Amino acid sequence: MSKLIEEVCQIVTKALIQSTNVSKLSASIGPETTMNDLKEWDSLTFVNVLVTVSEHFMLEIDDDDAIQFISVAGIVELIEDIRAE
Amino acid sequence: MVADLRKELEAKILASPSDNIALIGRLNGVKSELTYKALGRIMFYLSSRIYSSGRKVSSIGILSNRKCEAYIAVLCAYFLGIKFVPLNPKFPKERLKKIIALSEIDLIMFDSGEANLLQSFEPDSIDLSGIVSSFLEAPEGSCISQGLSQDHIDENAFAYQMFTSGSTGAPKGVPISYGNLNAYVCGISQIIEYRQGDKCSQFFDLSFDLSMHDIFVVLYNGGTIVAAEDIDLMMPTKYIDKNAIDMWFSVPVLGKVASATEKSIPTKHKLRDALFCGEALPMAVANAFTSLLDGKAGVWNLYGPTEATIAFSARNTANVATDLVIAPLGVPFGENIAAILLENGDVVTEFEDGHEGMLLLGGSQVFSGYKPDTGKEAFHIWKGIQYYVSGDLVRQNQRELLYLGREDSQVKIRGFRVELGEIEKVFRELYELDLLAVFVRGNVGNLEICVAYQNDLDIEIGDELTARLPDYMIPSLLVKCDTLPTNVNGKIDKKALAKTYG
């Protein structure tokens, strides 16, 4: 797993734990994880994931790109694209 | 009610000031704004294509969702007097095929995004996006707008047909007549104030009856329909700001998302009114939502089943007693008449505090019966009035209705009506299970479907299940039991299961 993927997994985990007030998530977050895979990542916590990840990586997210925040792979791809610009 | 809603609405569209915007949303895949004038012209252009080559049409399926094409198709069919049936592209193909057969669809209108899915279906089809393109390419003025609603249509004729979950395993068809829709649009417009130019949310899928409110009530009152995209459902406060939304209408769970989102993305623009319908509205959700409004008095709870055309009663939640967890259903509006069927078989129509029983719905919004006929009696006749038996248990309290729960095994998941029996039937068929129970866990507004079974199989949610059931009917939990718990009558004890796995 690349360093970036690992970091994204950690930040998504942190955002979900913060917004659901649980001590541990029902499943661990990995490179393949999407919003459908665990109950804590839903429409109620979606924005918190977006805001926490954007703040951590200091990203400005366009409205059209927000949909990428439904999976770890989507977030990683977006960060790589923004960094490449 | 007005004499003829169809003619009145079309006249309003055609006479609207030239710069009034009717629709904001994707048109041919591009974010667009369509004026009332352009809408009138494009409908007329589409109608000429429907009747080209002498085609005879009695039932139109609309394979499009939350796009300008979908609204144009709905309105065109409505004004022409042809019954339309929303076909939700997100539903499994097999379910859509059943709906096409049950509602005798002979023409499907689709947007180009659904061209692949269309290949699975047999009826003749019209590409809405292609027609829109050729309309937009035509020289200005070459497409005249002329009324489509010139012929008289009987108020009992069907305007549209919705399909809900049915306990027998097949979707249940609910036809709504021109008269039903007329009564609803006029009744609700008397109690909720819509103003010309209001920007109005459009979150509901077309196959959800509440989308008909978004289209017909909004256009009747001169508002603008703002189609929400998938991302807007996850970032609703951004949608409010970006589009300067005035009127909000959604299921309660989306209201909860908006209140939660506001903490991270606060709104600068405030809503005037918010309407909730589709499932029980927790007062905590209603109260939290007031921070998104420009005043504190604009959160409404609407109640009504599809069989009574969208909503039947309404209640402003501003002065609800503080001890209530769920918002009251309020009082029937417009020409609606409510009655309560008591346990002893009596019916009360004059309300007195304390009466409890099954809510009966009467008046001109109530449908005439399922189509095809389900064989089960849906009505109760009392003193010459035909009432729809809602299945909702209520208590009369201080001249309004309080919701107590359901009498049967029907639940609401994200606003969708789900018969647990339908899920049970699919599981029996797919996995040849004899002993199983479908139950729910969680609280009102946040229910999850669970399936417990007694068998050696290790069942996982996979393609075979998602091919048969829409996503909101897919269980969140599968439990394999050595022995299912039973109650004193020897029946599977769903309450014990819900307690154990809740």
XYZ file of C-alpha atoms in Angstrom, chain A residues 35 39 42-48 50-51 61-68 70, chain B residues 26 31 230-231 233-236 238 242 253 256-258 260-261 264-265 441 448:
40
model
C -19.362 4.047 1.271
C -22.590 1.400 8.131
C -23.278 7.085 5.072
C -24.928 10.272 3.850
C -24.840 11.654 7.399
C -21.054 11.310 7.722
C -20.164 11.929 4.066
C -19.572 15.657 4.517
C -17.427 15.124 7.587
C -14.969 15.382 2.820
C -14.154 18.259 5.182
C -12.591 20.683 -3.753
C -14.752 21.674 -6.729
C -18.437 20.781 -6.464
C -18.111 18.410 -9.404
C -15.345 16.462 -7.661
C -17.150 15.946 -4.347
C -18.664 12.693 -5.620
C -15.134 11.171 -5.473
C -17.599 7.920 -1.775
C -29.635 18.423 -16.682
C -26.942 21.831 -16.632
C -26.887 12.569 -6.575
C -24.163 14.618 -4.904
C -28.453 14.449 -1.701
C -25.207 14.086 0.240
C -24.427 17.816 0.465
C -27.908 19.336 0.721
C -24.556 23.336 -0.614
C -25.959 27.201 -4.815
C -33.814 11.388 6.764
C -31.391 14.988 9.183
C -28.498 14.902 6.682
C -28.968 18.642 5.992
C -25.792 17.428 10.215
C -24.119 18.874 7.102
C -19.476 21.580 8.389
C -20.931 23.591 5.508
C -34.331 -2.972 13.908
C -32.876 -1.385 8.986
